[in-house]
Coordinates of C-alpha atoms in Angstrom, one line a residue:
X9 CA 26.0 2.9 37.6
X10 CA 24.4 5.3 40.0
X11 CA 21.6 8.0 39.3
X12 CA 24.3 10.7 39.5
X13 CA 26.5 8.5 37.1
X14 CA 24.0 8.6 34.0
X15 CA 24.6 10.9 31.6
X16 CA 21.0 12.8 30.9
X17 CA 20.5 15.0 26.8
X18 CA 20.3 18.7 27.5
X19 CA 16.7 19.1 26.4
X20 CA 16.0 18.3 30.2
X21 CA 13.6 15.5 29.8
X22 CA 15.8 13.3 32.3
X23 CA 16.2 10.9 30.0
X24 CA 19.5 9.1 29.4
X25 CA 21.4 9.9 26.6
X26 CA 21.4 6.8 25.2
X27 CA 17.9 6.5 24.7
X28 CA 16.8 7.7 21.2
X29 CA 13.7 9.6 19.8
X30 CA 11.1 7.4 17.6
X31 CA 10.9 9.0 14.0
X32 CA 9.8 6.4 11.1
X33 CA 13.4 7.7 9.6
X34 CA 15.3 4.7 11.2
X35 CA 12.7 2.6 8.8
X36 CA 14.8 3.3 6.3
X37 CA 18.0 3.6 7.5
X38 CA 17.6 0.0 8.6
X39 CA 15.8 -1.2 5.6
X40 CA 19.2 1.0 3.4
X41 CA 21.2 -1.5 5.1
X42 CA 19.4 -4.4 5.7
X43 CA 18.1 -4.9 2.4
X44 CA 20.2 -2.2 0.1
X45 CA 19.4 -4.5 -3.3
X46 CA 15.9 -5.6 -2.3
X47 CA 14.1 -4.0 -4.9
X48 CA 12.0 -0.8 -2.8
X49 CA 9.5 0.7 -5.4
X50 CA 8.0 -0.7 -8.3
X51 CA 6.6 2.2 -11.0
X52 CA 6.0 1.5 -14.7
X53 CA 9.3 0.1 -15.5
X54 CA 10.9 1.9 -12.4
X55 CA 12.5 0.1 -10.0
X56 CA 14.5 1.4 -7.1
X57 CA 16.4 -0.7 -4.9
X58 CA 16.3 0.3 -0.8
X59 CA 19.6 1.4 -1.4
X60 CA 18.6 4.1 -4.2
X61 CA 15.4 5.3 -2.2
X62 CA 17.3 6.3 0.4
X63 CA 19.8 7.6 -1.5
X64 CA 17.3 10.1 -3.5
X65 CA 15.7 10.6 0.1
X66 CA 19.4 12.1 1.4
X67 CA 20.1 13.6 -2.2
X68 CA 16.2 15.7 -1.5
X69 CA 16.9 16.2 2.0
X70 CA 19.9 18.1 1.0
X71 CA 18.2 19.9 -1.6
X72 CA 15.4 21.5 0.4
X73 CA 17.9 23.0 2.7
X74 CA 19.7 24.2 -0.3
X75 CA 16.9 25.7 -1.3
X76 CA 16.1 27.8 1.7
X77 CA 13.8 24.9 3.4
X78 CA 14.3 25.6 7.7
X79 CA 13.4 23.1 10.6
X80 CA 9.8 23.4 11.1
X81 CA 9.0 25.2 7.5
X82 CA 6.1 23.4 6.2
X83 CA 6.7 21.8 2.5
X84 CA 3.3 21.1 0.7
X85 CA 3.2 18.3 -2.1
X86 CA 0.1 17.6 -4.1
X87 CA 0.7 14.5 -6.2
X88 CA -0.6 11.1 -7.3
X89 CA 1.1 7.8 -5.5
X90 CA 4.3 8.1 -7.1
X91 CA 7.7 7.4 -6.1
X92 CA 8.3 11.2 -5.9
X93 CA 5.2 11.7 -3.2
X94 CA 6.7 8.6 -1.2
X95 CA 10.2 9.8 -1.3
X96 CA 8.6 12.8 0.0
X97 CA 7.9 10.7 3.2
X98 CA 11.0 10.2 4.4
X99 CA 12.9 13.2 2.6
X100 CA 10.7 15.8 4.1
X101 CA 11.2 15.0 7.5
X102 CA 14.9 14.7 7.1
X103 CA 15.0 17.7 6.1
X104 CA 14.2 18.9 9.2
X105 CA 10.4 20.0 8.2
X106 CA 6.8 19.1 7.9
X107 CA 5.2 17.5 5.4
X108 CA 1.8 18.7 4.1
X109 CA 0.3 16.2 1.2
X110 CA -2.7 17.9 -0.3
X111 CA -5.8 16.3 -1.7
X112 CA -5.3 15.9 -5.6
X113 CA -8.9 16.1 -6.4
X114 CA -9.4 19.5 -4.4
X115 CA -10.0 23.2 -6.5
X116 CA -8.0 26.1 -7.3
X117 CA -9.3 28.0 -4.2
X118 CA -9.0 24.7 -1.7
X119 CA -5.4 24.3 -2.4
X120 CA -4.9 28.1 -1.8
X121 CA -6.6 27.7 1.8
X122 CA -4.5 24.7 2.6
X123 CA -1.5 26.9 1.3
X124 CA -1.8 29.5 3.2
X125 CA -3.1 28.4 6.2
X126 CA -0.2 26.0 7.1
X127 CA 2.5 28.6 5.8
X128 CA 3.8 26.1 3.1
X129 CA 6.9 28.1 1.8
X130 CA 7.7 25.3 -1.3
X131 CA 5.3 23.6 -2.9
X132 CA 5.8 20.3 -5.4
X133 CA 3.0 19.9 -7.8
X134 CA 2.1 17.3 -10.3
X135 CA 2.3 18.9 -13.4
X136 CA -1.0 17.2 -14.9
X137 CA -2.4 19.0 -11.9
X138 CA -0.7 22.2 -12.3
X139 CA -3.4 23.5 -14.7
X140 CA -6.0 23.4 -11.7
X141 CA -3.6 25.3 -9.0
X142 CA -2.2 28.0 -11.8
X143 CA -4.7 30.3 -11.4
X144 CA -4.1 31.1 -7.4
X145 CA 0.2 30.7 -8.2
X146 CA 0.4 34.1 -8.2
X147 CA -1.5 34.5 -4.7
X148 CA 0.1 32.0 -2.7
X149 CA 1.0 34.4 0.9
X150 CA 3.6 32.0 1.6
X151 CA 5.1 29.9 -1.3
X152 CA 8.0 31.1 -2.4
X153 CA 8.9 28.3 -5.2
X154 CA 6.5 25.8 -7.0
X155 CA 8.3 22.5 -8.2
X156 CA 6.8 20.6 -11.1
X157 CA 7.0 16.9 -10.9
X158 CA 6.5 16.0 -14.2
X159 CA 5.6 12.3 -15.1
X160 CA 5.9 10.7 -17.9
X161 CA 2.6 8.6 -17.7
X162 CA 0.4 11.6 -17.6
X163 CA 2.9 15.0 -18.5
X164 CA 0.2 17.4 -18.5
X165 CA -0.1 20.2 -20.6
X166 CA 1.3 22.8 -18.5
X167 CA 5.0 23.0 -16.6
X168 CA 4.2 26.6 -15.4
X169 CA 6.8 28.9 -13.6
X170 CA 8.1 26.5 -11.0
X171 CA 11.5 24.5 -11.5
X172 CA 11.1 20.4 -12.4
X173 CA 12.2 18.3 -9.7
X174 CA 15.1 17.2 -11.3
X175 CA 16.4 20.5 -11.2
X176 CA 15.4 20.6 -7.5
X177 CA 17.4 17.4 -6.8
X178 CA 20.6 18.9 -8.4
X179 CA 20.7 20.9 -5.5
X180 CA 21.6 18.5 -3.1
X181 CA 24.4 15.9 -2.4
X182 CA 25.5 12.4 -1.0
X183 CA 26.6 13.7 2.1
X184 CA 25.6 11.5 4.8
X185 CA 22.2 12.6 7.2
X186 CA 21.5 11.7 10.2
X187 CA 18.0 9.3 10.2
X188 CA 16.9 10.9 13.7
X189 CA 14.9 14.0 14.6
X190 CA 16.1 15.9 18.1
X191 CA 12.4 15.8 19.5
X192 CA 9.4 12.7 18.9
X193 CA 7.1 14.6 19.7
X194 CA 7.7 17.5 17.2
X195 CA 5.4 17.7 13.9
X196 CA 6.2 15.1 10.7
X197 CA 3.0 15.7 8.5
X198 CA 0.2 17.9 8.8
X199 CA -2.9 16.3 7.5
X200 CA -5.8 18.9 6.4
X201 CA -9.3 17.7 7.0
X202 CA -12.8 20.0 5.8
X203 CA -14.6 19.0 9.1
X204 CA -18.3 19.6 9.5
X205 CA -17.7 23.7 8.8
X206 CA -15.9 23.2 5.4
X207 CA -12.8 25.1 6.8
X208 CA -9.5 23.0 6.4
X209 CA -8.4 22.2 9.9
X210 CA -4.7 21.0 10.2
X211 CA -4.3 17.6 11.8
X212 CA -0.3 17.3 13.4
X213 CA 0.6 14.4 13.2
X214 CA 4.3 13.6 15.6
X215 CA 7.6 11.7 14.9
X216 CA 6.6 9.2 17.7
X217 CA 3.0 8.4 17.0
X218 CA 3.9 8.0 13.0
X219 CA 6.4 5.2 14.7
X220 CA 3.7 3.5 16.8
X221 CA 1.0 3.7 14.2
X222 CA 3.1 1.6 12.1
X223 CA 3.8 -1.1 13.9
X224 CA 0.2 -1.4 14.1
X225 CA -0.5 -1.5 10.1
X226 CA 2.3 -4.1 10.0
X227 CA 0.7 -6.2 12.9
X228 CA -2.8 -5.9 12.5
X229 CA -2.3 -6.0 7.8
X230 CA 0.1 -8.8 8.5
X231 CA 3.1 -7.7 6.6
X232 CA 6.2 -9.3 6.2
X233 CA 9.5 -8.7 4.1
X234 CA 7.8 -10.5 1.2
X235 CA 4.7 -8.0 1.2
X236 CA 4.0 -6.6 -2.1
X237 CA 1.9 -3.6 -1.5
X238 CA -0.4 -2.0 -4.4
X239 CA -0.7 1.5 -3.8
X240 CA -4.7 1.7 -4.2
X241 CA -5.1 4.2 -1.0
X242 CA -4.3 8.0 -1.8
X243 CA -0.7 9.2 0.1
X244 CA -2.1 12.3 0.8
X245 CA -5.0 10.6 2.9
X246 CA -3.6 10.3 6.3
X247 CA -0.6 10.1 4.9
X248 CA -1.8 6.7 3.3
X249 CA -2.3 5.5 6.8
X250 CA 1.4 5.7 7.7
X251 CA 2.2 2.8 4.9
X252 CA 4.2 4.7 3.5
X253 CA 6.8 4.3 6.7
X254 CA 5.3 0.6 7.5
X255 CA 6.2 -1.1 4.6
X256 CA 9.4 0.4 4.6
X257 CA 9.9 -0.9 8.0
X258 CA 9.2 -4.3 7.3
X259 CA 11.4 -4.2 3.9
X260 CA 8.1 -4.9 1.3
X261 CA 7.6 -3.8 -1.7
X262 CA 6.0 -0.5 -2.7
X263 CA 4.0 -1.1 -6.2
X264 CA 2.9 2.7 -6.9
X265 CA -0.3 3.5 -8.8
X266 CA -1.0 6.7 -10.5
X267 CA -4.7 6.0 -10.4
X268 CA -7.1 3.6 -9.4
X269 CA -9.0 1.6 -12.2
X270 CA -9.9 -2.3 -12.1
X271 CA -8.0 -3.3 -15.4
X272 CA -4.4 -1.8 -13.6
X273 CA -5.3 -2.9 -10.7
X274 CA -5.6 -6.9 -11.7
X275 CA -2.7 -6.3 -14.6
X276 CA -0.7 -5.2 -11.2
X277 CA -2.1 -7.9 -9.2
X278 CA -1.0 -10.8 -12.1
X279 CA 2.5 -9.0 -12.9
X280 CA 3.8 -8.5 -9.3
X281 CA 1.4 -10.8 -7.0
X282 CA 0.5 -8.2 -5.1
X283 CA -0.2 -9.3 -1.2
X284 CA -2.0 -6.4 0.1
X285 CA -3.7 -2.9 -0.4
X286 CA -5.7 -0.3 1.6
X287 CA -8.3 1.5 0.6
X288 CA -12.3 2.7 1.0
X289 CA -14.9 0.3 -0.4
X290 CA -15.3 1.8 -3.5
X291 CA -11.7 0.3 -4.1
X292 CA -13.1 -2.9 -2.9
X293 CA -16.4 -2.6 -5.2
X294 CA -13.6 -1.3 -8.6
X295 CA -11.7 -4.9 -8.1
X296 CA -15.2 -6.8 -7.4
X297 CA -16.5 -5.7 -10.6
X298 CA -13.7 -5.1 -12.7
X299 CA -14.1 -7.1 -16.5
X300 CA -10.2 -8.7 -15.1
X301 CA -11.7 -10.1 -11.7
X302 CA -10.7 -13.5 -10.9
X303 CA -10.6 -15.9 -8.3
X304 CA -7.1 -15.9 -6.4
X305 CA -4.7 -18.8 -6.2
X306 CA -3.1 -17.0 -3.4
X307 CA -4.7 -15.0 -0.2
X308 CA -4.4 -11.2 -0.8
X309 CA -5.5 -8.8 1.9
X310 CA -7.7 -5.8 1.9
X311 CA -8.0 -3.1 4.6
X312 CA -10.6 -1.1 3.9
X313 CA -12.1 2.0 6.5
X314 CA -14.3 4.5 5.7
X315 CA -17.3 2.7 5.9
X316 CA -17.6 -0.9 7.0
X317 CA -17.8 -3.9 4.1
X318 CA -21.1 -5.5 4.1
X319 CA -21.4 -8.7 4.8
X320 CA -22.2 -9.5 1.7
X321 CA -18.8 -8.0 0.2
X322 CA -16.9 -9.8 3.1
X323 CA -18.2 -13.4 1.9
X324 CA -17.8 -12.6 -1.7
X325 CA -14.1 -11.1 -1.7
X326 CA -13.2 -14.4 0.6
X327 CA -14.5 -16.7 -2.1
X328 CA -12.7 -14.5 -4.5
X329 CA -9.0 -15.2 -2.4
X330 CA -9.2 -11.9 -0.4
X331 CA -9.6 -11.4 3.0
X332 CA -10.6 -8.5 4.2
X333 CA -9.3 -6.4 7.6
X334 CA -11.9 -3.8 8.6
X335 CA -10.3 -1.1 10.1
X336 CA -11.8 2.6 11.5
X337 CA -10.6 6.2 12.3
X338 CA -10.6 9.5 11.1
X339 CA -7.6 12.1 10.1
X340 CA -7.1 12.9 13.7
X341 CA -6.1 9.4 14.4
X342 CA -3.5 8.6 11.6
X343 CA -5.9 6.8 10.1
X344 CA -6.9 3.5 11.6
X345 CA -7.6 3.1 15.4
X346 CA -9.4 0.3 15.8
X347 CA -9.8 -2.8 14.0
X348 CA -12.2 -5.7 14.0
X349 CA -9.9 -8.5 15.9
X350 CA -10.9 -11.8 14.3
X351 CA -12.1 -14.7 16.7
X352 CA -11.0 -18.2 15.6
X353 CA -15.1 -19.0 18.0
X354 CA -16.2 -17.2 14.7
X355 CA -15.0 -20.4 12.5
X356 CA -18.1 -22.6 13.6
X357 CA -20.7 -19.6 12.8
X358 CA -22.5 -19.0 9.6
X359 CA -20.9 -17.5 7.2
X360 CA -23.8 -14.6 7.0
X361 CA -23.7 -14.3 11.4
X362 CA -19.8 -13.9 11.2
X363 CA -19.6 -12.0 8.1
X364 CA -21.9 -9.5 9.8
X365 CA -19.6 -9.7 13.0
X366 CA -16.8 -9.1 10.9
X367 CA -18.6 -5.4 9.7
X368 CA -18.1 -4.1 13.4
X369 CA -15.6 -1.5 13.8
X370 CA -14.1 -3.5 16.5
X371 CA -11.4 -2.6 19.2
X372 CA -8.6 -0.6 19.9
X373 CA -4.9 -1.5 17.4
X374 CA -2.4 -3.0 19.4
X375 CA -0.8 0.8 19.1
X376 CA -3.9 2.6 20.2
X377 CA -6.0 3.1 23.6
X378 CA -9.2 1.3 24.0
X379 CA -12.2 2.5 22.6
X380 CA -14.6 4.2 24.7
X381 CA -18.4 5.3 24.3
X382 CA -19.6 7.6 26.8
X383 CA -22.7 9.7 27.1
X384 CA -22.3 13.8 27.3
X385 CA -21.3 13.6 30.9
X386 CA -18.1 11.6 29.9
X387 CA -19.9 8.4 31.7
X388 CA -19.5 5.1 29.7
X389 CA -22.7 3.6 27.9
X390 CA -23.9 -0.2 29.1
X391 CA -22.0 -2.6 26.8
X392 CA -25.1 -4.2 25.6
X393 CA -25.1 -3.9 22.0
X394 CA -28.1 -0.9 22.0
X395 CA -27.3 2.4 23.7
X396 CA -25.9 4.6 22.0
X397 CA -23.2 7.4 22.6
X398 CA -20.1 9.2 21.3
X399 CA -17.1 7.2 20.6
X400 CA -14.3 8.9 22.0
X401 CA -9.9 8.1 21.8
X402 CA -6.9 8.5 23.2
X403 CA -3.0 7.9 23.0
X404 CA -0.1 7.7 20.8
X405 CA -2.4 7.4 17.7
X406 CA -4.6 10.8 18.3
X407 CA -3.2 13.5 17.0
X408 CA -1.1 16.3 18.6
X409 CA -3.6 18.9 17.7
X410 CA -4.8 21.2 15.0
X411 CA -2.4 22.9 13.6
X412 CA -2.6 27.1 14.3
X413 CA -6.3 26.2 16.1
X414 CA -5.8 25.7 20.1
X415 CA -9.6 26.5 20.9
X416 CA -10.5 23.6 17.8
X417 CA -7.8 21.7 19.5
X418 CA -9.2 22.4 23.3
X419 CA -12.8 21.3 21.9
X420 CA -11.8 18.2 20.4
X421 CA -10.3 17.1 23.6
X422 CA -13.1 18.3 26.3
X423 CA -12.3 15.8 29.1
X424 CA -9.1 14.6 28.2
X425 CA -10.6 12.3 25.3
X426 CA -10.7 13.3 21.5
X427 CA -14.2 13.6 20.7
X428 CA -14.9 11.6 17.1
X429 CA -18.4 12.8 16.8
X430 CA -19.5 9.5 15.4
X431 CA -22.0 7.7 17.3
X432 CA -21.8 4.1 17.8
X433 CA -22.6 1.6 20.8
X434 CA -20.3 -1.1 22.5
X435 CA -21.3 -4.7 22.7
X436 CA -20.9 -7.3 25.9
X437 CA -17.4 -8.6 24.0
X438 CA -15.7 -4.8 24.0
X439 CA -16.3 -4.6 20.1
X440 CA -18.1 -0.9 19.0
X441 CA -20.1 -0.9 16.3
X442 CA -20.7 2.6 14.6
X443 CA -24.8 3.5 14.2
X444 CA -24.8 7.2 13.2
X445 CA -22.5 10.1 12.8
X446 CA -23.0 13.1 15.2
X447 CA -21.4 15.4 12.4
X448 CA -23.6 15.2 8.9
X449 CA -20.3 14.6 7.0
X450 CA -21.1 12.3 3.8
X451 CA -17.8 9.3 3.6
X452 CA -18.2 8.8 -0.1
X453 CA -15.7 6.5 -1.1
X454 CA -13.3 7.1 2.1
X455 CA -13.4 11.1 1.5
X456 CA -15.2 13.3 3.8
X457 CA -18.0 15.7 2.3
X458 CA -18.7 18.9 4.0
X459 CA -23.0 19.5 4.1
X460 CA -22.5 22.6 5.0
X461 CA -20.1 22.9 2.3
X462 CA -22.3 21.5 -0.4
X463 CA -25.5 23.6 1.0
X464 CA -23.7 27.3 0.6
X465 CA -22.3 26.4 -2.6
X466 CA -25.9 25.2 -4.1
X467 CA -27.3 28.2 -2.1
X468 CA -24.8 30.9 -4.0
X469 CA -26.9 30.4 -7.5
X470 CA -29.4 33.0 -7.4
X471 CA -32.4 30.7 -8.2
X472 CA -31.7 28.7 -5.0
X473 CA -34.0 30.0 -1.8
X474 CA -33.0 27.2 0.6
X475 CA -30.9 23.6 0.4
X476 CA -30.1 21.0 2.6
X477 CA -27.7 18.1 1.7
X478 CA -27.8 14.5 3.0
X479 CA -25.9 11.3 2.6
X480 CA -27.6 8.9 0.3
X481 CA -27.0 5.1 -0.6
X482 CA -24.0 5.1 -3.7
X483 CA -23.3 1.2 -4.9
X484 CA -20.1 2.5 -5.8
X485 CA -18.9 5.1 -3.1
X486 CA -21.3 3.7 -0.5
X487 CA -22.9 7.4 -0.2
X488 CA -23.1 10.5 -1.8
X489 CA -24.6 13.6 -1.2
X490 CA -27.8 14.8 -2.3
X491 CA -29.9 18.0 -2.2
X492 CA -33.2 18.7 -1.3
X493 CA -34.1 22.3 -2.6
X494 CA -36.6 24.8 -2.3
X495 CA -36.7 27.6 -5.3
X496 CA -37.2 31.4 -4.6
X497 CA -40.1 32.4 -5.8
X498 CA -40.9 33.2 -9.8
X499 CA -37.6 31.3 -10.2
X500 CA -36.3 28.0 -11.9
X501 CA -33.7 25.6 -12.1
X502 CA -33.8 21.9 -12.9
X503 CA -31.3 19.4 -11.3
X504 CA -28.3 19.4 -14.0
X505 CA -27.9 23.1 -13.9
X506 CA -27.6 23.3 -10.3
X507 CA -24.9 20.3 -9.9
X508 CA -22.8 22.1 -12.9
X509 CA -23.0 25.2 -10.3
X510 CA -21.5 23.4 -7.3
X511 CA -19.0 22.0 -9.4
X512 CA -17.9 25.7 -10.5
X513 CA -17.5 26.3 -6.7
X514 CA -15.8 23.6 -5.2
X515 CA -14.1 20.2 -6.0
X516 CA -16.4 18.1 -8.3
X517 CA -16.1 15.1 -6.4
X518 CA -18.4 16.6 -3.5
X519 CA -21.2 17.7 -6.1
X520 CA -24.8 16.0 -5.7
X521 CA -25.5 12.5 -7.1
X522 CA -29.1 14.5 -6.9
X523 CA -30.6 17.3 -6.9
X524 CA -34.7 17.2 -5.8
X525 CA -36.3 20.3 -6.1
X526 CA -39.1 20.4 -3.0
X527 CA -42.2 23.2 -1.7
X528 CA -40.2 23.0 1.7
X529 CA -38.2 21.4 4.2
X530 CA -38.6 19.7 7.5
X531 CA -38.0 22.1 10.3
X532 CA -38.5 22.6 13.6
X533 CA -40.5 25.1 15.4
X534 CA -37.1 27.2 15.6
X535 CA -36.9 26.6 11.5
X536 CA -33.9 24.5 12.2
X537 CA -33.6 22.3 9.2
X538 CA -34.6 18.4 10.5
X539 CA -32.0 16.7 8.0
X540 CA -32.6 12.7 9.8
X541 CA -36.5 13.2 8.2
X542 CA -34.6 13.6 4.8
X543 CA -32.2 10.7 6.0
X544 CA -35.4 8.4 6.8
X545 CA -36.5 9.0 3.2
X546 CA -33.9 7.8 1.4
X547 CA -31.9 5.5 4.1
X548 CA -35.3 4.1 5.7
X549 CA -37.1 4.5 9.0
X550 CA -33.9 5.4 11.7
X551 CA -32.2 7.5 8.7
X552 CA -29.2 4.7 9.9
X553 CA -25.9 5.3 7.9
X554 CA -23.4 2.8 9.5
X555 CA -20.2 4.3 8.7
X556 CA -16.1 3.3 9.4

């Protein structure tokens, strides 16, 4: 066949007809009909067979078109890892629109931003958590129906105004859908991160990298078909990483989890031998010390991001049957970008030298670009293990942009490269290792913490003359913020009264561990606030926080 003989699409590309868009829809189109009695999702006593998820996928499809839902309309979901919120995965999409899956532990006031700001015209809610987003229903600029999901493990108290999702699935039908999108490039999820300002900043995340970036949690996790994944990691996080769409690609089995606690975790570990779960290392540190920990008769596998298991960790969870693949990245790039590539020359080392060669954040996935770390002329630092600079992506696994934002989007990408704003250096063998954080976001326990955030909430009680907020060691969450404070004058406030404030002003998980009360803080001669001597205090001398 000639050049003049092929048939080219009419979007112009050039590119033959017969070559089809990536979307993470075929995943279950194949998996329908490769494995249509292979039991899909495990919840409670739920099951549903790959056959019956996508069915209810198509049926919900159907249904948000029925309901007014457009290509390109943005549908928001806030809900716990169930079924319905991984249905909403693939259903979403179909529909022809974008998924937006919203922090559960966010306020009233947070939700509304995130609302509004993407242009969310239906909105599915869990209805334990309907109480919290109630109060802003009635000022939503965009929402035009609220859908309460309600589950019968935790009902709530309150159905408010919005139809249940059964009635929402009575809307649509059986008819057939077509498991392919027009354009791989166009917008599957939108992915809302604070950033170092506070404001919600829309990540876009595209048909075609949500493809890629699964083939690189199934490669670099190691799942099969016989994969029994425990849903530990948050869907709305990244959209859980894209495991919602990998292990639907590889036919395993999703074992949802309403909430993560040590004694469900190892009751779901014994019942369904679970193979693998995701998650921060306060997941890790919840099954370590968990009454029900045990040693393994089988390997299961972690990966964990959000800040890098310490060697210590590593060694234990291996003698408990785990092994554990550390992973980094940030909202912008799905989730994991690089991972620390094991070396079978590692085998002959002590376990403590390897252990803390495993806590690097390692190299590029097999789906992503190389990591780089370059200096602020774009220049790349010496590999040798010491100087530092900012790490810095590219490819299929960065996102599109932010959503609405195109000078935030032309920053992030200042010479071609998305700017991560972590510091880190690269080492002789290609591996980076992360040192400090350019941004003064806290990661406690995988979520990021505004400072600035933190400091104008603490700053809005009237006692309050100046604050500044720092990351400090957490055993549990590996950091959490806390605030140094200076008192206007002739006023008082002790520490308990001032945490209860913040947590009246934004979400409580991003309240203080601490609050110290302090004469003054460390400036410069410009009375810029010098936040690395609070650091040094409470991390040691270097203020290090080593961060994935």
């Amino acid at each position: 066949m000639t050049e003049t003989e092929i048939e080219r699409d009419g979007a112009g590309t050039g590119t033959p007809v017969w070559i089809t868009p990536l979307t993470p829809l075929s995943f279950l189109r194949r998996s329908a009909d490769v494995y249509p009695d292979k039991t899909a999702i495990v919840y409670g006593e739920r099951r549903h067979t790959y056959a019956e998820f996508a069915a209810e996928v198509t049926r919900l499809a159907h249904a948000l078109r029925g309901s007014g839902v457009k290509p390109g309309d943005r549908v928001a979901y806030m809900l716990p890892n169930v079924p319905e919120m991984l249905v909403a995965h693939f259903a979403v999409p179909l529909a022809g629109a974008v998924l937006v899956a919203i922090n559960t532990r966010l306020s009233a006031p947070e939700v509304q931003q995130i609302l509004d700001h993407s242009g969310a015209t239906l909105f599915v809610v869990d209805s334990a958590l309907h109480p919290r987003v109630a109060p802003v229903a009635g000022e939503l600029k965009t929402v035009d129906e609220i859908i309460t999901v309600v589950d019968p493990a935790a009902p709530g108290d309150g159905i408010g105004s919005g139809v249940r999702y059964d009635d929402l699935l009575a809307r649509g039908s059986d008819e057939p859908l077509q498991w392919e999108v027009d354009d791989e490039e166009s917008t599957i999820s939108i992915n809302y991160t604070s950033g170092t300002t506070g404001q919600p900043k829309g990540v876009q995340y595209s048909h075609r990298g949500a493809y890629l970036n699964s083939f690189g949690e199934i490669v670099h996790s190691t799942h099969t078909p016989d994969s029994v994944y425990l849903w530990t990691l948050p869907m709305f996080h990244c959209n859980g990483w894209c495991t919602p769409w990998a292990i639907t690609a590889i036919g395993g089995t999703h074992v949802c989890l309403r909430e993560v606690r040590g004694d469900v975790i190892w009751s779901l570990i014994d019942e369904h031998r679970v193979t693998h779960l995701n998650g921060a290392p306060t997941v890790v540190t919840t099954i370590m010390r968990a009454p029900e920990a045990k040693t393994l008769d089988y390997q299961l596998v972690i990966t964990t991001a959000g800040a890098p298991p310490s060697p210590t960790t590593i060694l234990q969870m291996e003698q408990m049957g785990f092994r554990i693949v550390h992973v980094y990245g940030l909202t912008e790039t799905y989730g994991p970008y690089s991972v620390n590539q094991y070396q079978r020359g590692w085998d002959s080392l002590e376990p403590e030298e390897r252990a803390s060669l495993q806590a690097r954040q390692g190299v590029g996935m097999l789906q992503a670009e190389r990591l780089r770390v370059v200096d602020k002329d774009m220049v790349d630092v010496p590999a040798d293990g010491t100087t530092m600079g900012e790490i810095v992506m590219r490819g299929n696994n960065v996102m599109t942009g932010y959503y609405s934002d195109p000078a935030g989007t032309e920053k992030a990408f200042e010479g071609g490269w998305f700017h991560s704003g972590d510091l880190g250096v690269m080492y002789p063998d290609g591996f980076v290792e992360l040192r400090d954080r350019a941004k003064d976001v806290v990661i406690s326990g995988g979520e990021n913490i505004s400072t600035i955030e933190v400091e104008q909430a603490i700053v809005s009680h009237p006692a309050v003359l100046e604050a500044a907020v720092v990351g400090v060691p957490d055993e549990q969450y590996g950091e959490r913020p806390k605030a140094f404070v200076v008192l206007s004058p002739g006023e008082s406030a002790d520490e308990a009264t001032l945490i209860d404030h913040v947590k009246s002003k934004i979400a409580r998980y991003k309240a203080p561990k601490a609050v110290e009360i302090v004469e003054e803080l460390p400036k410069t001669s410009t009375g810029k606030i010098q936040k690395f001597e609070l650091r040094e205090k409470e991390w040691g001398e270097g203020g290090a926080r080593i961060k994935g």
